[in-house]
mmCIF file of C-alpha atoms and ligand atoms in Angstrom:
data_model
loop_
_atom_site.group_PDB
_atom_site.id
_atom_site.type_symbol
_atom_site.label_atom_id
_atom_site.label_comp_id
_atom_site.label_asym_id
_atom_site.label_seq_id
_atom_site.Cartn_x
_atom_site.Cartn_y
_atom_site.Cartn_z
ATOM 1 C CA MET A 1 21.775 10.096 -6.087
ATOM 2 C CA SER A 2 18.497 11.844 -6.751
ATOM 3 C CA LEU A 3 15.357 9.755 -7.115
ATOM 4 C CA ARG A 4 12.245 10.672 -9.078
ATOM 5 C CA LEU A 5 9.071 8.845 -8.101
ATOM 6 C CA ALA A 6 5.754 9.020 -9.920
ATOM 7 C CA VAL A 7 3.028 8.215 -7.390
ATOM 8 C CA THR A 8 -0.642 7.487 -8.042
ATOM 9 C CA GLY A 9 -3.127 9.312 -5.820
ATOM 10 C CA LEU A 10 -3.153 12.858 -4.482
ATOM 11 C CA THR A 11 -4.794 12.716 -1.083
ATOM 12 C CA GLY A 12 -4.332 9.225 0.370
ATOM 13 C CA GLN A 13 -2.502 8.418 3.602
ATOM 14 C CA VAL A 14 0.506 6.826 1.934
ATOM 15 C CA VAL A 15 0.622 9.427 -0.839
ATOM 16 C CA SER A 16 0.550 12.249 1.723
ATOM 17 C CA ALA A 17 3.281 10.572 3.763
ATOM 18 C CA LEU A 18 5.456 10.135 0.675
ATOM 19 C CA ILE A 19 5.060 13.806 -0.196
ATOM 20 C CA GLU A 20 5.825 14.907 3.354
ATOM 21 C CA ARG A 21 8.762 12.569 3.994
ATOM 22 C CA ALA A 22 10.578 12.987 0.678
ATOM 23 C CA ALA A 23 14.099 14.249 1.310
ATOM 24 C CA LYS A 24 15.527 17.042 -0.843
ATOM 25 C CA ASP A 25 17.003 14.569 -3.318
ATOM 26 C CA ILE A 26 13.661 12.805 -3.867
ATOM 27 C CA GLU A 27 11.248 14.317 -6.350
ATOM 28 C CA ILE A 28 7.629 13.170 -6.128
ATOM 29 C CA THR A 29 5.167 13.609 -8.958
ATOM 30 C CA ALA A 30 1.721 12.748 -7.594
ATOM 31 C CA LEU A 31 -0.977 11.929 -10.139
ATOM 32 C CA GLY A 32 -4.589 11.441 -9.184
ATOM 33 C CA ARG A 33 -8.206 12.097 -9.963
ATOM 34 C CA PRO A 34 -9.653 13.697 -11.963
ATOM 35 C CA GLN A 35 -6.692 13.626 -14.399
ATOM 36 C CA LEU A 36 -5.602 10.088 -13.582
ATOM 37 C CA ASP A 37 -8.361 7.621 -12.718
ATOM 38 C CA LEU A 38 -6.982 4.127 -12.145
ATOM 39 C CA GLY A 39 -10.070 2.663 -13.758
ATOM 40 C CA LEU A 40 -9.318 4.341 -17.080
ATOM 41 C CA ARG A 41 -6.457 2.639 -18.916
ATOM 42 C CA ASN A 42 -5.747 5.476 -21.347
ATOM 43 C CA ALA A 43 -5.647 8.050 -18.565
ATOM 44 C CA VAL A 44 -3.223 5.901 -16.550
ATOM 45 C CA LEU A 45 -0.928 5.280 -19.513
ATOM 46 C CA ALA A 46 -0.985 8.922 -20.641
ATOM 47 C CA GLY A 47 -0.484 10.324 -17.128
ATOM 48 C CA LEU A 48 2.440 8.089 -16.230
ATOM 49 C CA ARG A 49 4.052 8.348 -19.662
ATOM 50 C CA HIS A 50 4.519 12.060 -19.138
ATOM 51 C CA ALA A 51 5.869 11.797 -15.592
ATOM 52 C CA ARG A 52 9.646 11.628 -15.877
ATOM 53 C CA CYS A 53 10.510 9.093 -13.194
ATOM 54 C CA ASP A 54 12.964 6.433 -12.045
ATOM 55 C CA ALA A 55 10.218 4.313 -10.430
ATOM 56 C CA ILE A 56 6.427 4.269 -10.040
ATOM 57 C CA VAL A 57 4.577 3.829 -6.743
ATOM 58 C CA ASN A 58 0.966 2.711 -7.040
ATOM 59 C CA ALA A 59 -0.399 4.078 -3.751
ATOM 60 C CA ALA A 60 -3.929 4.907 -4.925
ATOM 61 C CA ALA A 61 -6.676 2.355 -4.494
ATOM 62 C CA TYR A 62 -10.346 1.835 -3.825
ATOM 63 C CA THR A 63 -10.059 1.396 -0.043
ATOM 64 C CA ALA A 64 -13.679 1.431 1.200
ATOM 65 C CA VAL A 65 -13.616 -2.144 2.511
ATOM 66 C CA ASP A 66 -17.303 -2.412 3.464
ATOM 67 C CA ARG A 67 -18.686 -0.395 0.545
ATOM 68 C CA ALA A 68 -16.769 -2.675 -1.828
ATOM 69 C CA GLU A 69 -19.275 -5.440 -1.023
ATOM 70 C CA SER A 70 -21.933 -3.475 -2.933
ATOM 71 C CA GLU A 71 -19.474 -1.918 -5.424
ATOM 72 C CA ALA A 72 -17.449 -5.007 -6.240
ATOM 73 C CA ASP A 73 -17.206 -4.165 -9.956
ATOM 74 C CA LEU A 74 -15.857 -0.700 -9.247
ATOM 75 C CA ALA A 75 -13.377 -2.044 -6.689
ATOM 76 C CA MET A 76 -12.193 -4.625 -9.229
ATOM 77 C CA ARG A 77 -11.893 -1.996 -11.963
ATOM 78 C CA VAL A 78 -9.741 0.266 -9.772
ATOM 79 C CA ASN A 79 -7.733 -2.233 -7.705
ATOM 80 C CA GLY A 80 -7.604 -5.175 -10.087
ATOM 81 C CA GLU A 81 -7.563 -3.785 -13.616
ATOM 82 C CA GLY A 82 -6.146 -0.407 -12.508
ATOM 83 C CA ALA A 83 -3.065 -2.027 -10.989
ATOM 84 C CA GLY A 84 -2.594 -3.819 -14.319
ATOM 85 C CA HIS A 85 -2.732 -0.488 -16.190
ATOM 86 C CA VAL A 86 -0.079 0.961 -13.890
ATOM 87 C CA ALA A 87 2.081 -2.129 -14.484
ATOM 88 C CA GLU A 88 1.666 -1.669 -18.231
ATOM 89 C CA ALA A 89 2.887 1.919 -17.912
ATOM 90 C CA ALA A 90 5.863 0.830 -15.784
ATOM 91 C CA ALA A 91 6.751 -1.810 -18.386
ATOM 92 C CA GLU A 92 6.515 0.756 -21.179
ATOM 93 C CA LEU A 93 8.764 3.166 -19.272
ATOM 94 C CA ASN A 94 11.043 0.304 -18.191
ATOM 95 C CA VAL A 95 11.060 1.393 -14.536
ATOM 96 C CA PRO A 96 10.422 -0.574 -11.316
ATOM 97 C CA LEU A 97 6.894 -0.560 -9.911
ATOM 98 C CA LEU A 98 6.206 -0.538 -6.166
ATOM 99 C CA HIS A 99 2.599 -1.491 -5.529
ATOM 100 C CA LEU A 100 0.703 -1.376 -2.214
ATOM 101 C CA SER A 101 -1.404 -4.406 -1.363
ATOM 102 C CA THR A 102 -3.104 -5.705 1.737
ATOM 103 C CA ASP A 103 -3.296 -8.303 4.497
ATOM 104 C CA TYR A 104 -6.909 -8.849 3.400
ATOM 105 C CA VAL A 105 -5.705 -11.150 0.584
ATOM 106 C CA PHE A 106 -5.577 -13.860 3.305
ATOM 107 C CA ASP A 107 -8.491 -15.724 4.854
ATOM 108 C CA GLY A 108 -7.142 -15.322 8.395
ATOM 109 C CA MET A 109 -7.370 -18.993 9.357
ATOM 110 C CA LEU A 110 -3.649 -19.648 9.938
ATOM 111 C CA PRO A 111 -2.603 -19.665 13.606
ATOM 112 C CA ARG A 112 0.647 -17.775 12.874
ATOM 113 C CA PRO A 113 1.739 -14.645 10.968
ATOM 114 C CA TYR A 114 1.372 -15.038 7.209
ATOM 115 C CA ARG A 115 4.441 -15.363 5.014
ATOM 116 C CA GLU A 116 4.585 -14.050 1.458
ATOM 117 C CA ASP A 117 4.173 -17.495 -0.107
ATOM 118 C CA ASP A 118 1.286 -18.671 2.062
ATOM 119 C CA PRO A 119 -1.858 -19.415 0.073
ATOM 120 C CA THR A 120 -4.159 -16.442 -0.408
ATOM 121 C CA GLY A 121 -7.941 -16.626 -0.015
ATOM 122 C CA PRO A 122 -9.636 -13.275 0.458
ATOM 123 C CA THR A 123 -12.914 -13.237 2.367
ATOM 124 C CA CYS A 124 -14.211 -9.917 1.017
ATOM 125 C CA ALA A 125 -14.648 -8.070 -2.287
ATOM 126 C CA TYR A 126 -11.916 -5.550 -1.440
ATOM 127 C CA GLY A 127 -9.436 -8.366 -0.751
ATOM 128 C CA ARG A 128 -10.395 -10.108 -4.011
ATOM 129 C CA SER A 129 -9.889 -6.893 -5.975
ATOM 130 C CA LYS A 130 -6.462 -6.296 -4.402
ATOM 131 C CA LEU A 131 -5.432 -9.897 -5.085
ATOM 132 C CA ALA A 132 -6.476 -9.477 -8.729
ATOM 133 C CA GLY A 133 -4.224 -6.400 -8.807
ATOM 134 C CA GLU A 134 -1.288 -8.455 -7.529
ATOM 135 C CA HIS A 135 -1.884 -11.072 -10.214
ATOM 136 C CA ASN A 136 -2.192 -8.493 -12.994
ATOM 137 C CA ILE A 137 1.065 -6.851 -11.949
ATOM 138 C CA ALA A 138 2.935 -10.148 -11.747
ATOM 139 C CA ALA A 139 1.676 -11.088 -15.217
ATOM 140 C CA THR A 140 2.554 -7.732 -16.791
ATOM 141 C CA HIS A 141 5.817 -6.433 -15.330
ATOM 142 C CA PRO A 142 8.412 -8.646 -13.587
ATOM 143 C CA ASN A 143 10.308 -5.572 -12.336
ATOM 144 C CA HIS A 144 7.933 -5.000 -9.419
ATOM 145 C CA VAL A 145 7.604 -5.120 -5.678
ATOM 146 C CA ILE A 146 4.228 -5.800 -4.097
ATOM 147 C CA LEU A 147 4.236 -4.399 -0.546
ATOM 148 C CA ARG A 148 1.477 -5.991 1.475
ATOM 149 C CA THR A 149 0.752 -3.740 4.379
ATOM 150 C CA ALA A 150 -2.050 -3.534 6.961
ATOM 151 C CA TRP A 151 -4.122 -1.463 9.373
ATOM 152 C CA VAL A 152 -2.705 1.835 8.121
ATOM 153 C CA TYR A 153 -2.970 4.978 10.252
ATOM 154 C CA SER A 154 -1.443 8.435 9.971
ATOM 155 C CA PRO A 155 -2.159 12.090 10.684
ATOM 156 C CA PHE A 156 -3.592 12.250 7.129
ATOM 157 C CA GLY A 157 -7.019 11.321 5.773
ATOM 158 C CA ALA A 158 -9.389 8.956 7.517
ATOM 159 C CA ASN A 159 -8.274 6.018 9.630
ATOM 160 C CA PHE A 160 -9.082 4.044 12.782
ATOM 161 C CA VAL A 161 -6.807 6.044 15.093
ATOM 162 C CA LYS A 162 -8.322 9.365 14.050
ATOM 163 C CA THR A 163 -11.804 7.880 14.421
ATOM 164 C CA MET A 164 -10.976 6.824 17.992
ATOM 165 C CA LEU A 165 -9.649 10.305 18.795
ATOM 166 C CA ARG A 166 -12.856 11.834 17.455
ATOM 167 C CA LEU A 167 -15.084 9.435 19.423
ATOM 168 C CA GLY A 168 -13.011 10.057 22.554
ATOM 169 C CA GLU A 169 -13.940 13.741 22.446
ATOM 170 C CA THR A 170 -17.512 12.959 23.425
ATOM 171 C CA ARG A 171 -17.559 9.439 24.887
ATOM 172 C CA ALA A 172 -16.283 7.874 28.090
ATOM 173 C CA GLU A 173 -16.459 4.368 26.624
ATOM 174 C CA VAL A 174 -16.242 2.821 23.156
ATOM 175 C CA SER A 175 -16.810 -0.769 22.073
ATOM 176 C CA VAL A 176 -14.046 -2.183 19.884
ATOM 177 C CA VAL A 177 -13.478 -5.591 18.329
ATOM 178 C CA ALA A 178 -10.849 -7.596 20.211
ATOM 179 C CA ASP A 179 -10.763 -10.863 18.268
ATOM 180 C CA GLN A 180 -9.131 -9.723 15.027
ATOM 181 C CA LEU A 181 -5.329 -9.692 15.113
ATOM 182 C CA GLY A 182 -3.092 -7.670 12.819
ATOM 183 C CA ASN A 183 -0.163 -5.270 12.584
ATOM 184 C CA PRO A 184 -0.971 -1.562 12.892
ATOM 185 C CA THR A 185 1.249 0.314 10.452
ATOM 186 C CA SER A 186 2.112 3.988 10.175
ATOM 187 C CA ALA A 187 1.851 5.463 6.669
ATOM 188 C CA ILE A 188 4.934 7.501 7.523
ATOM 189 C CA ASP A 189 6.915 4.321 8.200
ATOM 190 C CA ILE A 190 5.610 2.846 4.941
ATOM 191 C CA ALA A 191 6.787 5.936 3.055
ATOM 192 C CA ASP A 192 10.273 5.682 4.580
ATOM 193 C CA ALA A 193 10.440 2.002 3.605
ATOM 194 C CA ILE A 194 9.293 2.798 0.063
ATOM 195 C CA PHE A 195 12.142 5.278 -0.402
ATOM 196 C CA VAL A 196 14.735 2.692 0.671
ATOM 197 C CA MET A 197 13.189 -0.014 -1.502
ATOM 198 C CA ALA A 198 12.788 2.233 -4.547
ATOM 199 C CA ARG A 199 16.439 3.272 -4.449
ATOM 200 C CA ARG A 200 17.581 -0.336 -4.235
ATOM 201 C CA LEU A 201 15.307 -1.381 -7.091
ATOM 202 C CA VAL A 202 16.616 1.395 -9.318
ATOM 203 C CA GLU A 203 20.246 0.521 -8.564
ATOM 204 C CA ASP A 204 20.114 -3.250 -8.287
ATOM 205 C CA PRO A 205 18.417 -5.552 -10.828
ATOM 206 C CA SER A 206 18.607 -8.707 -8.680
ATOM 207 C CA PRO A 207 15.465 -10.839 -8.703
ATOM 208 C CA SER A 208 15.734 -11.383 -4.926
ATOM 209 C CA LEU A 209 14.649 -7.753 -4.388
ATOM 210 C CA ARG A 210 11.540 -8.260 -6.508
ATOM 211 C CA GLY A 211 8.213 -9.952 -5.797
ATOM 212 C CA VAL A 212 5.929 -9.868 -2.784
ATOM 213 C CA PHE A 213 7.077 -8.398 0.556
ATOM 214 C CA HIS A 214 5.191 -8.013 3.819
ATOM 215 C CA VAL A 215 5.757 -4.518 5.207
ATOM 216 C CA THR A 216 4.049 -3.772 8.525
ATOM 217 C CA GLY A 217 4.731 -2.168 11.882
ATOM 218 C CA GLN A 218 6.476 -4.443 14.405
ATOM 219 C CA GLY A 219 4.216 -6.176 16.894
ATOM 220 C CA ASP A 220 0.706 -7.590 16.887
ATOM 221 C CA ALA A 221 -2.500 -6.038 18.108
ATOM 222 C CA SER A 222 -6.248 -6.314 18.112
ATOM 223 C CA TRP A 223 -8.338 -3.283 17.182
ATOM 224 C CA ALA A 224 -9.177 -2.956 20.879
ATOM 225 C CA ASP A 225 -5.430 -2.835 21.683
ATOM 226 C CA VAL A 226 -4.987 -0.043 19.133
ATOM 227 C CA ALA A 227 -7.906 1.872 20.642
ATOM 228 C CA GLU A 228 -6.494 1.510 24.165
ATOM 229 C CA ALA A 229 -3.038 2.653 23.056
ATOM 230 C CA THR A 230 -4.606 5.625 21.251
ATOM 231 C CA PHE A 231 -6.560 6.746 24.330
ATOM 232 C CA ALA A 232 -3.532 6.218 26.596
ATOM 233 C CA ALA A 233 -1.417 8.406 24.304
ATOM 234 C CA ALA A 234 -4.183 11.029 24.174
ATOM 235 C CA GLU A 235 -4.304 11.235 27.977
ATOM 236 C CA LYS A 236 -0.783 12.699 27.860
ATOM 237 C CA PHE A 237 -2.370 15.647 26.065
ATOM 238 C CA GLY A 238 -4.956 16.214 28.756
ATOM 239 C CA ARG A 239 -7.686 14.117 27.183
ATOM 240 C CA LYS A 240 -10.044 12.388 29.620
ATOM 241 C CA PRO A 241 -9.621 8.596 29.926
ATOM 242 C CA VAL A 242 -11.795 6.523 27.609
ATOM 243 C CA ARG A 243 -12.652 2.932 28.490
ATOM 244 C CA VAL A 244 -12.489 0.328 25.764
ATOM 245 C CA GLN A 245 -15.208 -2.292 25.938
ATOM 246 C CA ARG A 246 -13.661 -5.332 24.233
ATOM 247 C CA ILE A 247 -16.232 -6.994 21.979
ATOM 248 C CA SER A 248 -16.190 -9.812 19.435
ATOM 249 C CA THR A 249 -16.529 -9.596 15.660
ATOM 250 C CA ALA A 250 -19.948 -11.245 16.033
ATOM 251 C CA ASP A 251 -21.061 -8.260 18.157
ATOM 252 C CA TYR A 252 -20.077 -5.773 15.465
ATOM 253 C CA PRO A 253 -21.462 -6.961 12.104
ATOM 254 C CA THR A 254 -19.951 -5.331 9.003
ATOM 255 C CA ALA A 255 -20.716 -5.787 5.308
ATOM 256 C CA ALA A 256 -17.239 -7.188 4.612
ATOM 257 C CA ARG A 257 -15.940 -10.260 6.420
ATOM 258 C CA ARG A 258 -12.462 -9.516 7.763
ATOM 259 C CA PRO A 259 -9.777 -12.115 8.532
ATOM 260 C CA ALA A 260 -9.472 -13.033 12.226
ATOM 261 C CA ASN A 261 -5.702 -13.281 11.911
ATOM 262 C CA SER A 262 -3.993 -11.073 9.352
ATOM 263 C CA ARG A 263 -0.615 -10.720 11.037
ATOM 264 C CA LEU A 264 2.156 -10.557 8.435
ATOM 265 C CA ASP A 265 5.634 -12.015 8.853
ATOM 266 C CA ASN A 266 8.220 -9.377 7.799
ATOM 267 C CA GLU A 267 11.361 -11.575 7.825
ATOM 268 C CA LYS A 268 11.779 -11.518 4.047
ATOM 269 C CA LEU A 269 11.930 -7.710 4.132
ATOM 270 C CA ALA A 270 14.487 -7.817 6.948
ATOM 271 C CA ILE A 271 16.680 -10.373 5.203
ATOM 272 C CA ARG A 272 16.600 -9.022 1.658
ATOM 273 C CA TYR A 273 16.424 -5.278 2.307
ATOM 274 C CA GLY A 274 17.782 -5.083 5.872
ATOM 275 C CA LEU A 275 14.616 -3.186 6.778
ATOM 276 C CA ARG A 276 12.358 -3.371 9.808
ATOM 277 C CA LEU A 277 9.581 -0.894 10.459
ATOM 278 C CA PRO A 278 9.432 0.611 13.974
ATOM 279 C CA PRO A 279 7.236 -0.977 16.670
ATOM 280 C CA TRP A 280 3.622 0.064 16.139
ATOM 281 C CA ARG A 281 3.174 1.528 19.637
ATOM 282 C CA GLN A 282 6.059 3.940 19.112
ATOM 283 C CA SER A 283 4.739 5.203 15.760
ATOM 284 C CA LEU A 284 1.192 5.353 17.075
ATOM 285 C CA GLU A 285 2.272 7.649 19.922
ATOM 286 C CA SER A 286 3.917 9.996 17.425
ATOM 287 C CA CYS A 287 0.790 9.984 15.289
ATOM 288 C CA VAL A 288 -1.520 10.763 18.217
ATOM 289 C CA ALA A 289 0.818 13.516 19.414
ATOM 290 C CA ARG A 290 0.828 15.075 15.996
ATOM 291 C CA VAL A 291 -2.950 14.896 15.490
ATOM 292 C CA LEU A 292 -3.628 16.419 18.907
ATOM 293 C CA MET A 293 -0.950 19.072 18.613
ATOM 294 C CA ASP A 294 -2.273 20.056 15.169
ATOM 295 C CA LYS A 295 -5.722 20.306 16.710
ATOM 296 C CA THR A 296 -4.999 22.152 19.925
ATOM 297 C CA GLY A 297 -1.530 23.548 19.444
ATOM 298 C CA SER A 298 -0.885 22.117 22.924
ATOM 299 C CA ARG A 299 2.024 20.071 24.186
ATOM 300 C CA ALA A 300 1.887 16.788 26.085
ATOM 301 C CA VAL A 301 1.181 17.311 29.772
HETATM 302 N N1 NAP B 401 -5.737 1.930 4.784
HETATM 303 C C1 NAP B 401 -5.412 0.714 5.197
HETATM 304 O O1 NAP B 401 -5.651 0.329 6.344
HETATM 305 C C2 NAP B 401 -4.702 -0.229 4.256
HETATM 306 C C3 NAP B 401 -4.431 -1.533 4.692
HETATM 307 C C4 NAP B 401 -3.764 -2.407 3.830
HETATM 308 C C5 NAP B 401 -3.386 -1.974 2.576
HETATM 309 N N2 NAP B 401 -3.685 -0.711 2.167
HETATM 310 C C6 NAP B 401 -3.297 -0.316 0.816
HETATM 311 O O2 NAP B 401 -2.348 0.733 0.927
HETATM 312 C C7 NAP B 401 -2.522 1.640 -0.163
HETATM 313 C C8 NAP B 401 -2.664 3.054 0.363
HETATM 314 O O3 NAP B 401 -3.795 3.127 1.217
HETATM 315 P P1 NAP B 401 -4.217 4.480 1.926
HETATM 316 O O4 NAP B 401 -4.662 4.132 3.293
HETATM 317 O O5 NAP B 401 -3.153 5.503 1.702
HETATM 318 O O6 NAP B 401 -5.502 4.846 1.061
HETATM 319 P P2 NAP B 401 -6.487 6.084 1.215
HETATM 320 O O7 NAP B 401 -5.997 7.014 2.280
HETATM 321 O O8 NAP B 401 -7.868 5.547 1.293
HETATM 322 O O9 NAP B 401 -6.304 6.836 -0.163
HETATM 323 C C9 NAP B 401 -6.658 6.242 -1.362
HETATM 324 C C10 NAP B 401 -6.169 7.131 -2.486
HETATM 325 O O10 NAP B 401 -6.551 6.511 -3.706
HETATM 326 C C11 NAP B 401 -7.164 7.477 -4.520
HETATM 327 N N3 NAP B 401 -8.124 6.835 -5.424
HETATM 328 C C12 NAP B 401 -9.234 6.129 -5.089
HETATM 329 N N4 NAP B 401 -9.837 5.681 -6.205
HETATM 330 C C13 NAP B 401 -9.081 6.136 -7.247
HETATM 331 C C14 NAP B 401 -9.177 6.014 -8.653
HETATM 332 N N5 NAP B 401 -10.192 5.354 -9.235
HETATM 333 N N6 NAP B 401 -8.229 6.594 -9.419
HETATM 334 C C15 NAP B 401 -7.208 7.275 -8.855
HETATM 335 N N7 NAP B 401 -7.055 7.435 -7.551
HETATM 336 C C16 NAP B 401 -7.986 6.863 -6.745
HETATM 337 C C17 NAP B 401 -7.825 8.437 -3.567
HETATM 338 O O11 NAP B 401 -8.020 9.647 -4.221
HETATM 339 P P3 NAP B 401 -9.358 10.551 -4.098
HETATM 340 O O12 NAP B 401 -8.972 11.666 -3.200
HETATM 341 O O13 NAP B 401 -9.587 10.970 -5.508
HETATM 342 O O14 NAP B 401 -10.461 9.687 -3.545
HETATM 343 C C18 NAP B 401 -6.750 8.519 -2.492
HETATM 344 O O15 NAP B 401 -5.750 9.439 -2.878
HETATM 345 C C19 NAP B 401 -3.718 1.124 -0.967
HETATM 346 O O16 NAP B 401 -3.235 0.327 -2.013
HETATM 347 C C20 NAP B 401 -4.453 0.242 0.014
HETATM 348 O O17 NAP B 401 -5.178 -0.774 -0.644
HETATM 349 C C21 NAP B 401 -4.319 0.180 2.988
#
């Protein structure tokens, strides 16, 4: 059965992955700025109304975590109110909405991976704006899935892995925070999960497929672990070794306070959708290979 998805955003990591990974029987209509600005209700409603679709994916967001501390109103307008506008459009069109949210809705104080029903408590403006988006969606359109994901990397756009590869071109050592734990997640794996979930939502009205789901790569890591895995993968392409100096959050002050533990438990996804994302190290290797092959045209040595 063919599937038509209207997706917000044109250039983001998840949007790009959705466009690239869509099989022949999946039609993606991507809508983004300047025509569709999430902060403008009329633009969102008009844009989505005209996209003939079976489901909507809200993959656009204000994602500048540190800048959000000084642009909290803008972040709230885009991530909080904007998500509500998208939900309004989905309700009007009577189609399921799949919305991307974040591990940063949690305060990071639990000593175990967070489950979907654990209490939220964001520690930064970005997290508060994303949580407001979740609430607005839940209040507007019951036919939704909120996919909380985390630490997203891909060959597209800007992300931590690509930053490490860039720094590794000129440095023999980088300092990376080692006391924040999370689940690195490939945007490509998220896109593949979204296709499976969207199909099920279109075909199956059961409430157990709706609500909040944690959707992250398998396995935990610190940022320093991700950096080390990135440099190890890059060495296979002839890159010089780069040493990772493991530092603490206190040594690397940022405008936004990030949770120390934002690992997400994915069991609900596995039980209700039969889905598990691949282990993060496996997807990270593919990502590094692709970025370096795109750059140099070379093969792994
Ligand atoms: N990146 C992560 O590590 C991470 C972690 C957890 C959750 N998430 C969530 O996952 C989703 C996808 O993230 P991503 O990494 O793919 O994001 P991304 O690469 O930063 O891309 C964000 C996209 O949103 C668009 N956008 C920003 N403001 C907009 C506005 N006002 N109106 C319309 N479009 C707007 C951007 O378009 P322009 O080109 O116009 O700027 C871009 O296409 C987001 O909901 C994010 O909150 C991401």
